[in-house]
């Protein structure tokens, strides 16, 4: 049974930081590209960042570039998202996802096979 479990969400003030984690079980973690998506109420799910299986290539949405850093530890089957300089518009449910294909230019939910349940991030002004 494949499980992706996110943690690390919470409530912070603008300018603060959070580190999200996603622990994966039930699949060969280092065979998969991994990504973070987010969805705010009333909005579509959007890709935030993704990373190739080896960690050698990453993608960031323009809205988070320079503030967020994605990383992975294949030995621990864990994906991370370090979020700095948080803004109120970063408020959303954040989901990690595993995909069999990696796209360095964009992120589409349809390319990801497995999803976590999400962790809420709330940034107040």
Short mmCIF file of C-alpha atoms in Angstrom, two decimals:
data_model
loop_
_atom_site.label_atom_id
_atom_site.label_comp_id
_atom_site.label_asym_id
_atom_site.label_seq_id
_atom_site.Cartn_x
_atom_site.Cartn_y
_atom_site.Cartn_z
CA UNK A 1 0.00 0.00 0.00
CA UNK A 2 1.47 3.34 -1.07
CA UNK A 3 1.38 6.07 1.54
CA UNK A 4 2.54 9.66 1.38
CA UNK A 5 2.29 11.49 4.68
CA UNK A 6 2.90 15.22 4.89
CA UNK A 7 3.84 17.09 8.04
CA UNK A 8 5.19 20.46 9.10
CA UNK A 9 2.32 22.73 8.18
CA UNK A 10 1.03 25.37 10.54
CA UNK A 11 0.25 29.02 11.05
CA UNK A 12 2.92 31.69 10.73
CA UNK A 13 3.13 35.42 10.23
CA UNK A 14 4.21 36.92 6.94
CA UNK A 15 7.97 36.74 6.57
CA UNK A 16 8.19 33.55 8.59
CA UNK A 17 9.38 30.09 7.60
CA UNK A 18 8.09 26.54 7.61
CA UNK A 19 9.59 23.23 6.55
CA UNK A 20 7.27 20.64 5.11
CA UNK A 21 8.14 16.96 5.05
CA UNK A 22 6.61 14.07 3.14
CA UNK A 23 7.44 10.52 4.16
CA UNK A 24 6.76 7.87 1.55
CA UNK A 25 6.22 4.14 1.92
CA UNK A 26 5.02 1.33 -0.30
CA UNK A 27 6.94 2.32 -3.42
CA UNK A 28 10.52 2.55 -4.58
CA UNK A 29 11.05 6.19 -3.61
CA UNK A 30 14.14 6.78 -5.72
CA UNK A 31 12.34 5.62 -8.86
CA UNK A 32 9.95 8.57 -8.69
CA UNK A 33 10.00 12.27 -9.31
CA UNK A 34 8.43 14.07 -6.39
CA UNK A 35 6.47 17.26 -6.26
CA UNK A 36 4.65 19.70 -4.02
CA UNK A 37 1.30 21.11 -5.05
CA UNK A 38 -0.96 23.51 -3.23
CA UNK A 39 -4.62 24.38 -3.35
CA UNK A 40 -6.30 27.40 -1.82
CA UNK A 41 -10.07 27.52 -1.26
CA UNK A 42 -11.89 28.20 -4.52
CA UNK A 43 -8.75 27.82 -6.60
CA UNK A 44 -7.30 25.07 -8.75
CA UNK A 45 -4.49 22.90 -7.54
CA UNK A 46 -1.18 24.38 -8.67
CA UNK A 47 2.31 22.98 -8.89
CA UNK A 48 4.78 24.58 -6.50
CA UNK A 49 8.00 22.64 -6.99
CA UNK A 50 9.24 19.26 -8.14
CA UNK A 51 12.49 17.32 -8.07
CA UNK A 52 13.87 14.53 -10.19
CA UNK A 53 14.54 11.11 -8.62
CA UNK A 54 18.27 11.86 -8.18
CA UNK A 55 17.77 15.36 -6.83
CA UNK A 56 19.90 16.82 -9.62
CA UNK A 57 17.15 18.84 -11.24
CA UNK A 58 14.38 20.94 -9.76
CA UNK A 59 11.51 23.14 -10.90
CA UNK A 60 9.89 26.06 -9.09
CA UNK A 61 6.79 28.02 -9.90
CA UNK A 62 7.58 31.68 -10.47
CA UNK A 63 5.54 32.62 -7.42
CA UNK A 64 7.89 30.76 -5.06
CA UNK A 65 11.22 31.00 -6.85
CA UNK A 66 13.94 32.31 -4.54
CA UNK A 67 11.85 31.67 -1.41
CA UNK A 68 11.18 27.92 -1.43
CA UNK A 69 13.69 25.07 -1.67
CA UNK A 70 12.79 21.49 -2.48
CA UNK A 71 15.01 18.59 -1.50
CA UNK A 72 14.84 14.86 -0.98
CA UNK A 73 16.61 12.23 1.08
CA UNK A 74 16.34 8.94 -0.77
CA UNK A 75 17.85 7.04 2.16
CA UNK A 76 14.97 8.23 4.35
CA UNK A 77 12.24 8.10 1.66
CA UNK A 78 11.47 11.70 2.52
CA UNK A 79 10.73 14.83 0.51
CA UNK A 80 11.14 18.33 1.95
CA UNK A 81 10.01 21.84 1.14
CA UNK A 82 11.75 24.68 2.96
CA UNK A 83 9.55 27.75 2.74
CA UNK A 84 11.04 31.12 3.66
CA UNK A 85 9.73 34.68 3.43
CA UNK A 86 6.19 33.38 3.49
CA UNK A 87 3.40 35.58 2.19
CA UNK A 88 -0.35 35.52 2.87
CA UNK A 89 -0.87 34.33 -0.71
CA UNK A 90 1.06 31.16 0.15
CA UNK A 91 -1.86 30.12 2.35
CA UNK A 92 -3.16 26.78 1.05
CA UNK A 93 -3.32 23.07 1.62
CA UNK A 94 0.00 21.62 0.50
CA UNK A 95 0.18 18.15 -1.03
CA UNK A 96 3.13 15.98 -1.92
CA UNK A 97 2.91 13.70 -4.90
CA UNK A 98 4.95 11.00 -6.63
CA UNK A 99 5.18 10.76 -10.38
CA UNK A 100 6.83 8.36 -12.81
CA UNK A 101 7.84 11.18 -15.18
CA UNK A 102 9.73 14.40 -14.47
CA UNK A 103 9.04 17.67 -16.27
CA UNK A 104 11.59 20.43 -15.56
CA UNK A 105 9.42 23.12 -17.20
CA UNK A 106 6.02 22.81 -15.57
CA UNK A 107 3.89 20.70 -13.27
CA UNK A 108 0.57 19.06 -14.00
CA UNK A 109 -1.43 17.02 -11.48
CA UNK A 110 -2.17 14.44 -14.19
CA UNK A 111 1.53 13.49 -14.29
CA UNK A 112 1.53 12.36 -10.66
CA UNK A 113 0.33 8.92 -9.65
CA UNK A 114 0.26 9.03 -5.86
CA UNK A 115 -0.83 11.78 -3.47
CA UNK A 116 -0.72 12.57 0.21
CA UNK A 117 -3.62 13.90 2.26
CA UNK A 118 -2.17 17.37 2.59
CA UNK A 119 -0.95 19.69 5.33
CA UNK A 120 -2.38 23.17 5.89
CA UNK A 121 -0.19 26.25 5.69
CA UNK A 122 -1.69 29.54 6.87
CA UNK A 123 0.22 32.81 6.61
CA UNK A 124 -1.19 35.86 8.31
CA UNK A 125 -0.34 39.46 7.46
#
